[in-house]
XYZ file of C-alpha atoms in Angstrom:
477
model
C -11.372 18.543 -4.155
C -12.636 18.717 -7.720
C -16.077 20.876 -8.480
C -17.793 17.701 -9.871
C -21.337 16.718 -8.051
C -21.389 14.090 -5.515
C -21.740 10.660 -6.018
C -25.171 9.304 -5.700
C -24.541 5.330 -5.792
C -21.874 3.248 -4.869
C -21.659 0.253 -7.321
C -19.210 -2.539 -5.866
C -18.396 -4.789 -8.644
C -17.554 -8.163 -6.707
C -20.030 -7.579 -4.312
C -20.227 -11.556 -3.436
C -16.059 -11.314 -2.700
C -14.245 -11.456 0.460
C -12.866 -7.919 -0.062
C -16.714 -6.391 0.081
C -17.586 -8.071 3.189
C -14.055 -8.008 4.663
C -13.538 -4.320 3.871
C -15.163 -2.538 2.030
C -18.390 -2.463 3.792
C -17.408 -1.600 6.931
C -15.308 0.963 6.113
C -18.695 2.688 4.111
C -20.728 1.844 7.316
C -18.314 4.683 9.284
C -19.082 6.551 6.979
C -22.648 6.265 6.381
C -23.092 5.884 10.348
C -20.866 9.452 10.881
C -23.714 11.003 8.287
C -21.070 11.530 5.780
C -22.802 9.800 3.051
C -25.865 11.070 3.517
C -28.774 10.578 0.432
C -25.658 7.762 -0.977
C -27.358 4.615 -2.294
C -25.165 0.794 -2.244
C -25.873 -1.477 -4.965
C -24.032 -4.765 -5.138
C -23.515 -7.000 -8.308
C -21.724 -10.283 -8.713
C -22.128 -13.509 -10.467
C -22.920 -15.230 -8.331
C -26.919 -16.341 -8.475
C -27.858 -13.872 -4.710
C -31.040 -13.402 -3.512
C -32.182 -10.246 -2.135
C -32.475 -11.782 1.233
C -28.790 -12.993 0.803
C -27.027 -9.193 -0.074
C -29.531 -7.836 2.629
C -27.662 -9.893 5.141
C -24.125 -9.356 3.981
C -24.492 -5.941 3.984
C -26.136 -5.812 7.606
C -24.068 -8.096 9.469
C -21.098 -5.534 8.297
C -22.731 -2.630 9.471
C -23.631 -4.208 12.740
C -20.955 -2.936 14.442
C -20.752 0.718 12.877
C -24.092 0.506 14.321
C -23.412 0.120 17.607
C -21.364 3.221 17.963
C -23.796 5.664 16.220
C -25.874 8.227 16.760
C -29.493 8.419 16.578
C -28.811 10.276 12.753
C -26.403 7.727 12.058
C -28.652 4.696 12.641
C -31.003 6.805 10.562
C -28.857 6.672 7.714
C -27.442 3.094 8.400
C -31.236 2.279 8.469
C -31.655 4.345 5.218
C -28.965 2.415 3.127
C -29.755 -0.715 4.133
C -33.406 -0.254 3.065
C -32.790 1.139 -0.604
C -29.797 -1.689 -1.548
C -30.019 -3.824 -4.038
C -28.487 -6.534 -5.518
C -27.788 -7.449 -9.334
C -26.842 -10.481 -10.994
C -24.325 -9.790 -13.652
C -21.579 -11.330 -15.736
C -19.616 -7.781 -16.213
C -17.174 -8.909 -18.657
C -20.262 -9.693 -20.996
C -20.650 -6.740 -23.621
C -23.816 -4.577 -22.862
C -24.465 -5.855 -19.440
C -22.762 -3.535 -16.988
C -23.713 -0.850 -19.254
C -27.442 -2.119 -18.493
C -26.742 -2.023 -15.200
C -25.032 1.790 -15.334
C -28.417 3.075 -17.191
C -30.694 2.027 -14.302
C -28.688 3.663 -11.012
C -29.177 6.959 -10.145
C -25.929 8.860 -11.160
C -23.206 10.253 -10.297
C -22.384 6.704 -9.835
C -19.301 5.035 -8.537
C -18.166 2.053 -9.695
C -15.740 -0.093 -7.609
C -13.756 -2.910 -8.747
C -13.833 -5.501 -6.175
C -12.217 -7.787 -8.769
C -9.001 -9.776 -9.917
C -7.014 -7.187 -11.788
C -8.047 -8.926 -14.804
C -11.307 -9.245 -14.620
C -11.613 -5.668 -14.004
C -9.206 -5.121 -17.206
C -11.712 -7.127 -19.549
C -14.944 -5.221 -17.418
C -13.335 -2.251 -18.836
C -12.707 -3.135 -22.508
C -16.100 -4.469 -22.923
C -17.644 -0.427 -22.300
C -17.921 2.230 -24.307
C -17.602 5.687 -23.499
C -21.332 6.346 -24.284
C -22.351 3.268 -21.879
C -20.535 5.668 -19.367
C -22.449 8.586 -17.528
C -21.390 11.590 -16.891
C -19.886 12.021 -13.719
C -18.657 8.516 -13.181
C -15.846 7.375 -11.411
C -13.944 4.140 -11.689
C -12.406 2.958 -8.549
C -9.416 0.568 -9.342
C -7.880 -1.674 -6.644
C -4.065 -2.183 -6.696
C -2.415 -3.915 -8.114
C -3.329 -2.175 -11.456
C -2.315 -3.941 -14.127
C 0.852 -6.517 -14.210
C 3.692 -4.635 -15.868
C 4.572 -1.305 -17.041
C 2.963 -1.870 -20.583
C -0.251 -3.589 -19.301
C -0.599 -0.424 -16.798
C -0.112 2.237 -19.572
C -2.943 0.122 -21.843
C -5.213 -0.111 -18.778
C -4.357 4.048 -18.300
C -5.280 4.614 -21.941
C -8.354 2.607 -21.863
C -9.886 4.304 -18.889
C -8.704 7.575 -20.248
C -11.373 6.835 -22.893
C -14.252 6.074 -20.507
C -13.924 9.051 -17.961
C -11.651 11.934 -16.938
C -8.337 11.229 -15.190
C -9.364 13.062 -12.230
C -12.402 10.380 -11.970
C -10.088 7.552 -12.073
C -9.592 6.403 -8.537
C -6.415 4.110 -8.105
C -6.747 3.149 -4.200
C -4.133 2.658 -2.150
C -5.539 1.381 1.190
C -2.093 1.070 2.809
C -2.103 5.092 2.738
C -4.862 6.285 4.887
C -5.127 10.007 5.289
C -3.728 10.102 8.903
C -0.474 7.993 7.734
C 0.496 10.405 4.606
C 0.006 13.564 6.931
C 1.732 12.324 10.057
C 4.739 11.494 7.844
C 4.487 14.875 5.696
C 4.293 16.330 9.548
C 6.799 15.108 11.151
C 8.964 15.839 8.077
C 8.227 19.322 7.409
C 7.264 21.175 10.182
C 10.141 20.498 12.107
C 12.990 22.049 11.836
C 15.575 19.950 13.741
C 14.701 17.126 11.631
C 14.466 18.189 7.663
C 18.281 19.184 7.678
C 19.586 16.116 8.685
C 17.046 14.102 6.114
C 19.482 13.933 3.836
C 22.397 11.579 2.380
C 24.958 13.213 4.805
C 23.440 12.217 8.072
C 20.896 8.603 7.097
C 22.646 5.215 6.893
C 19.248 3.557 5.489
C 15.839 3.599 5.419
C 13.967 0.430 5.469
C 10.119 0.278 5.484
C 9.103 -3.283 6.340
C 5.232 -4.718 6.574
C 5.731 -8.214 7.592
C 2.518 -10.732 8.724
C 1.771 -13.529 10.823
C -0.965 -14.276 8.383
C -0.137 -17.215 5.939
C -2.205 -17.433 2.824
C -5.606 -17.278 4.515
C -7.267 -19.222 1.405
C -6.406 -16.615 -0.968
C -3.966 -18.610 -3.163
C -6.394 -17.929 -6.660
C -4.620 -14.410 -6.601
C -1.859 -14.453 -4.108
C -0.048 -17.505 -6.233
C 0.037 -15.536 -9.218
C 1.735 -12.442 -7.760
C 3.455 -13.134 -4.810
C 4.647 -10.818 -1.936
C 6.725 -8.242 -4.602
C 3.930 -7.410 -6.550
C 1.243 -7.740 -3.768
C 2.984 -5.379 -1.273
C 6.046 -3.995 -2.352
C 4.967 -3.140 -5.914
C 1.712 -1.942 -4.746
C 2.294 -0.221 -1.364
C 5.700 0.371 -0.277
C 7.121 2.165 -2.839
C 4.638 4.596 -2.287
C 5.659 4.874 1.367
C 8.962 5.135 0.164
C 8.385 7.795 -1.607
C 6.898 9.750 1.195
C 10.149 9.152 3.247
C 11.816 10.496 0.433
C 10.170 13.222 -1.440
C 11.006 17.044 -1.600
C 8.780 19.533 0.669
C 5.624 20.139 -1.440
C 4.345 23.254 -1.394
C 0.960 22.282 0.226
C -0.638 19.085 0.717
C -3.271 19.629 -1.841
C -3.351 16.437 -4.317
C -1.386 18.374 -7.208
C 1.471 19.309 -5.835
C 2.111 16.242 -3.632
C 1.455 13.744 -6.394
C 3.737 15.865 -8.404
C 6.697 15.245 -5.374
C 5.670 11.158 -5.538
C 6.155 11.355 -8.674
C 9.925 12.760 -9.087
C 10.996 10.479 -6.244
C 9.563 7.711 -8.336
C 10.942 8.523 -11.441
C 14.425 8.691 -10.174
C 14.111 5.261 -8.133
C 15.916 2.014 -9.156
C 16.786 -1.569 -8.031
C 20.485 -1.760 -8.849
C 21.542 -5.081 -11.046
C 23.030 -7.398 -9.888
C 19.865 -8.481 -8.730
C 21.442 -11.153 -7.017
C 22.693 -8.864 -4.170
C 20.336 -6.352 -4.636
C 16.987 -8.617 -3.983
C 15.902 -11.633 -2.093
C 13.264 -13.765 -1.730
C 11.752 -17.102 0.273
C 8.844 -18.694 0.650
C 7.451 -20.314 3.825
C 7.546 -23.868 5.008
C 5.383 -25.749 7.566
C 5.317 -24.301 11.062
C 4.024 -22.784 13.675
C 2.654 -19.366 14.507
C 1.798 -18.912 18.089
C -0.603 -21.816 18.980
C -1.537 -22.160 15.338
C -0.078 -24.897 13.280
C 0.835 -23.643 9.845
C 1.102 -26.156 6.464
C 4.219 -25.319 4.065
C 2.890 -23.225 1.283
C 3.789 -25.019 -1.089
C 0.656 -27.689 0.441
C -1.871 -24.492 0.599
C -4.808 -25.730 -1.249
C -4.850 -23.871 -4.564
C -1.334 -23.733 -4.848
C 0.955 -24.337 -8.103
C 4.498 -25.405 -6.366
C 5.906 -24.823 -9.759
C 5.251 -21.461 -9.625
C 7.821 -20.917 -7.349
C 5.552 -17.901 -5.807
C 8.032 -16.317 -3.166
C 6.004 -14.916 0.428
C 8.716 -13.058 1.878
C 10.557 -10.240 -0.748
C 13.264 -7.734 0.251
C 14.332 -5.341 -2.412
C 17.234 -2.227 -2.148
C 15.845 0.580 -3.655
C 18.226 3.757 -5.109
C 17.118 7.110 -5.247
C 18.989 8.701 -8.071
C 19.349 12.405 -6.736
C 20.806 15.075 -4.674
C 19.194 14.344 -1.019
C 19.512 10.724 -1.297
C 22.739 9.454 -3.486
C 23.656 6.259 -1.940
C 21.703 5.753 0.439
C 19.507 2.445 0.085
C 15.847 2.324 0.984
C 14.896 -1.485 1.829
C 11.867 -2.463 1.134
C 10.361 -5.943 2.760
C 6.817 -8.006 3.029
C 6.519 -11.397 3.875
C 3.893 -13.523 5.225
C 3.492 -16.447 7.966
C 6.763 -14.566 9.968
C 6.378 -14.812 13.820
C 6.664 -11.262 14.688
C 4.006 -8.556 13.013
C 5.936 -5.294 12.201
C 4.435 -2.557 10.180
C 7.233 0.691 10.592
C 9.528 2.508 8.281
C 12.716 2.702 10.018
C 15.387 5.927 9.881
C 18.724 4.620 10.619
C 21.500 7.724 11.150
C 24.783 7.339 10.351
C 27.143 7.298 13.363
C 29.145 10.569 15.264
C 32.034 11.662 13.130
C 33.729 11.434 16.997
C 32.733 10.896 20.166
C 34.629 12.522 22.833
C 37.025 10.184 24.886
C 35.874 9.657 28.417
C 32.270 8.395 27.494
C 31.050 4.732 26.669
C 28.347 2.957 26.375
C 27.410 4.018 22.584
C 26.937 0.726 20.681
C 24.516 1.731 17.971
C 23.561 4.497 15.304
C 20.634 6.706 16.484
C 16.844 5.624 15.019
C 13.588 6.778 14.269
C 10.490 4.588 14.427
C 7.381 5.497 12.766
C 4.697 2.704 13.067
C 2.091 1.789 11.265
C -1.554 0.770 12.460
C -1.171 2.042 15.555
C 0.688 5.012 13.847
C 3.313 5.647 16.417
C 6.636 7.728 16.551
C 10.051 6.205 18.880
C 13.201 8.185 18.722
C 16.210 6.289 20.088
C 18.823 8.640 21.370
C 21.523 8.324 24.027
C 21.781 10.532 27.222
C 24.554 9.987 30.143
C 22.999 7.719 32.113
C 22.414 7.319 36.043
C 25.766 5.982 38.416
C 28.093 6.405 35.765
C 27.857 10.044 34.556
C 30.450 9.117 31.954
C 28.371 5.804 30.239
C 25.965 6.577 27.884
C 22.457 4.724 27.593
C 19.962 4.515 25.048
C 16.630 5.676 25.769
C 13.621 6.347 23.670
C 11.403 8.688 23.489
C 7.897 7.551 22.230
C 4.288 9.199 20.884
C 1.211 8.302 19.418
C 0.532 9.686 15.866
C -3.198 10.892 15.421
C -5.283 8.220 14.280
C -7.977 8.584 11.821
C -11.400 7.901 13.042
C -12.183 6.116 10.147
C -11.016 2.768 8.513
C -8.405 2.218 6.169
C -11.160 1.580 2.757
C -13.542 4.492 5.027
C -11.132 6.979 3.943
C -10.605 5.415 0.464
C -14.218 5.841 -0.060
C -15.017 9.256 1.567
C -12.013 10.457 -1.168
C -14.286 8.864 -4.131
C -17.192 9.700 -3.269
C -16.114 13.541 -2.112
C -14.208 13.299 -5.521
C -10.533 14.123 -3.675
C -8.054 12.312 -5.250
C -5.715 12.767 -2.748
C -4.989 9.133 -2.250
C -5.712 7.939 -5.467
C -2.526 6.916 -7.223
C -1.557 8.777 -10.151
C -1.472 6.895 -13.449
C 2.114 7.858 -14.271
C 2.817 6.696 -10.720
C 1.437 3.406 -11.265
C 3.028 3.032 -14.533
C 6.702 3.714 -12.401
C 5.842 1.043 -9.498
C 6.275 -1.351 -12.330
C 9.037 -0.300 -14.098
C 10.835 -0.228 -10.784
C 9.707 -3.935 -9.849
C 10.287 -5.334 -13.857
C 13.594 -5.937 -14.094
C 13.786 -7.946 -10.607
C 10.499 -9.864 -11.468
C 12.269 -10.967 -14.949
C 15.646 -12.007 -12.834
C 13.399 -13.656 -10.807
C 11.758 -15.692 -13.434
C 15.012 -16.687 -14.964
C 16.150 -18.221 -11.690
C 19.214 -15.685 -10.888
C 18.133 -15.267 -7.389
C 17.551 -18.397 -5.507
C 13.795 -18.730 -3.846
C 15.344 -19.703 -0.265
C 12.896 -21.166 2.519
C 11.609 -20.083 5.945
C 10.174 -22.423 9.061
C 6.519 -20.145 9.386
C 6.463 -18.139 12.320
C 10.267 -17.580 12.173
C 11.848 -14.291 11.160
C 12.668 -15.410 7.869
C 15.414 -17.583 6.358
C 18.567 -18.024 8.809
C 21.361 -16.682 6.446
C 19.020 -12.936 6.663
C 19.873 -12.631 10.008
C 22.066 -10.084 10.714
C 23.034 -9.502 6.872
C 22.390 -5.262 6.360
C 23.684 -4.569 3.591
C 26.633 -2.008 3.400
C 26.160 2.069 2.389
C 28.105 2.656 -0.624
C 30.070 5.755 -0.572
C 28.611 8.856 -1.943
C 28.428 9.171 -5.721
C 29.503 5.527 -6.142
C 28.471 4.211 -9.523
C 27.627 0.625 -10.590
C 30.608 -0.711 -13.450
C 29.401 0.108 -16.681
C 26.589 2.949 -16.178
């Protein structure tokens, strides 16, 4: 937590998008409706021509249902916000304008980008630092920037309107309850941390695939596909939670710091060929819903050869984790929805003759929205004392009470950056990602295709990808 005051109005930039209604204010009505926003004021601004009448309704049709569960102080203060928000016309990559609109809010203020990245970018460069109050924050939605250079520019430039600790890089994929379960059931366990190592994991593969297909968001989904969308964006920071050293508390310092190294000594291994895939979906079906081939999504460049499904091996170049690949995969329009990071062990060095039944390494589950915990281990089963049979044992992770953009907002406006990515972090997502994206472009790894609500393209099935042996090195590093 940082000593600055609280914020006093939330700003959302975009306010007319499908991310404000969608997300973001629902998440602030659990907040406001759990009184922990109390005095915070909502204005909205867009360019798009609103009434009064028109934002009034937006914002209370997405605090209807935060309503319902409430107390009488939480209506109150549902009842409150809706009463003092306003709405403001506004072209905010016009110089002056969103400065204007900064002078006449009650401050702290914080001001969230519900934007394309680059519209936000060119919001940005059209401020000055004196346009800025004191005690702003700027709340950036992922992903930030497009490359590793654009990201360092965009870090510079906001460097130059407020502090770094007021910069607020969300990452609504990593809620509170997800980072400390993990850190959790890592840490203060001791059966488990020894063994989390190179000597005892086969892989780790974190996987967020969809039954969603484009869902009419082909203006920004064509232009980054599923890499940079998810992979870029969230699961490299899950990744690094799987992987990182044991912080010395959970405060934001030093477990940024432990993202960080794991970060900085992550790679996708050339040649990208067998190191990457990707696919995109063709017409089918997804339970009772018939879906078109992307390709014939309206808003759709063919030509951009925009893949939906990504898989990527990722190496992290240390002591703990030498060799051992962490798989990273998003796709959309799949038939099965699975949001987990999965632990596979590496076999018994021997397993005493006389027993059977073993078939398969040992695994750990840890799901995602529900977050949920299965450990697969074998025990000798009933009849045949001698046959072993895999059971698992299962839990439920605590659950936050809040919603995913809830907690990203209580964090900004409490000014706890604990979420918020770091901007040497975000500058590493990218130069992880780079080099594939450039392969990519050049055509070195074929875009293959999928039937939608398959599992993906046939020749995946089945295809893990072998350990290499510890301290194996590529030819020519």
């Amino acid at each position: 937590m940082t000593s600055q005051p609280a914020v006093k109005t939330l700003l959302i930039l975009g306010a007319t998008g499908d991310l404000t209604g969608r997300l973001l204010l629902p998440g602030l009505a659990q907040l406001v409706a759990t009184c922990r926003a109390r005095g915070l004021k909502l204005a909205g601004a867009g360019s798009s021509p609103w009434t009064p009448g028109q934002w009034l309704d937006r914002v209370d049709t997405s605090f209807a249902d935060a309503g319902l569960r409430a107390d009488a102080a939480g209506k109150l203060e549902l009842k409150r916000v809706l009463e003092s928000t306003s709405y403001h016309q506004v072209d905010v990559t016009a110089p002056g304008l969103l400065a204007a609109l900064l002078a006449r809010l009650e401050a702290p203020v914080a001001v969230y980008f519900a934007l394309p990245p680059q519209v936000s970018q060119k919001a940005c460069e059209v401020l000055h630092p004196h346009d800025v109050p004191p005690g702003t924050r700027l709340v950036m939605e992922k992903p930030f920037g497009s490359s590793q250079e654009s990201a360092r520019q965009l870090n510079e430039l906001l460097r130059t309107l407020v502090p770094e600790d007021h910069i607020h890089r969300v990452d609504h994929f990593l809620g509170k309850a997800t980072v400390l379960n993990i850190l959790g059931l890592r840490f203060a366990n001791t059966f488990l941390e020894p063994i989390w190592n190179r000597n005892h994991i086969e892989k780790v593969e974190i996987i967020f695939d969809e039954d969603l297909a484009l869902e009419g968001r082909a203006r920004y989904y064509d232009s980054a596909g599923a890499l940079r969308d998810m992979i870029q964006s969230h699961l490299l920071q899950v990744m690094a939670l799987m992987a990182l050293e044991p912080p010395a508390s959970v405060n934001e310092r030093d477990f940024r710091e432990a993202v960080g190294t794991v970060l900085r000594a992550s790679s996708i291994k050339p040649p990208y060929r067998m190191s990457t895939r990707r696919a995109r979906y063709t017409a089918g079906s997804i339970g009772a819903r018939r879906v078109p081939s992307y390709a014939d999504e309206p808003g759709v460049d063919p030509s951009r050869n925009t893949e939906t499904l990504a898989e990527v091996e990722v190496h992290v170049d240390n002591w703990r984790w030498q060799g051992v690949p962490f798989i990273l995969r998003s796709g959309k329009a799949l038939g099965t929805k699975r949001k987990e990071a999965l632990v596979t062990f590496l076999p018994v060095p021997h397993l005493p003759q006389g027993f059977t039944g073993v078939d398969s390494p040992n695994q750990l589950r840890i799901g995602f929205g529900p977050d949920t915990l299965e450990f697969d281990v074998d025990v000798n089963g009933p009849g045949n004392i001698f046959s072993l049979d895999r059971v698992t044992l299962e839990a439920e992770l605590n659950a936050s009470d809040l919603l995913p953009y809830g907690e990203v907002l209580e964090g900004v406006l409490t000014g706890d950056p604990l979420l918020s990515v770091r901007s040497d972090t975000a500058e590493e997502c990218w130069r992880i990602v780079e080099p594939v994206l450039e392969a990519w472009e050049r055509g070195e790894v074929p875009l293959e295709e999928y039937d939608a609500g398959s599992s993906g393209p046939a020749s995946w099935a089945g295809s893990a990808r072998p350990r290499q042996p510890h301290g194996a090195v590529e030819a020519g590093q």
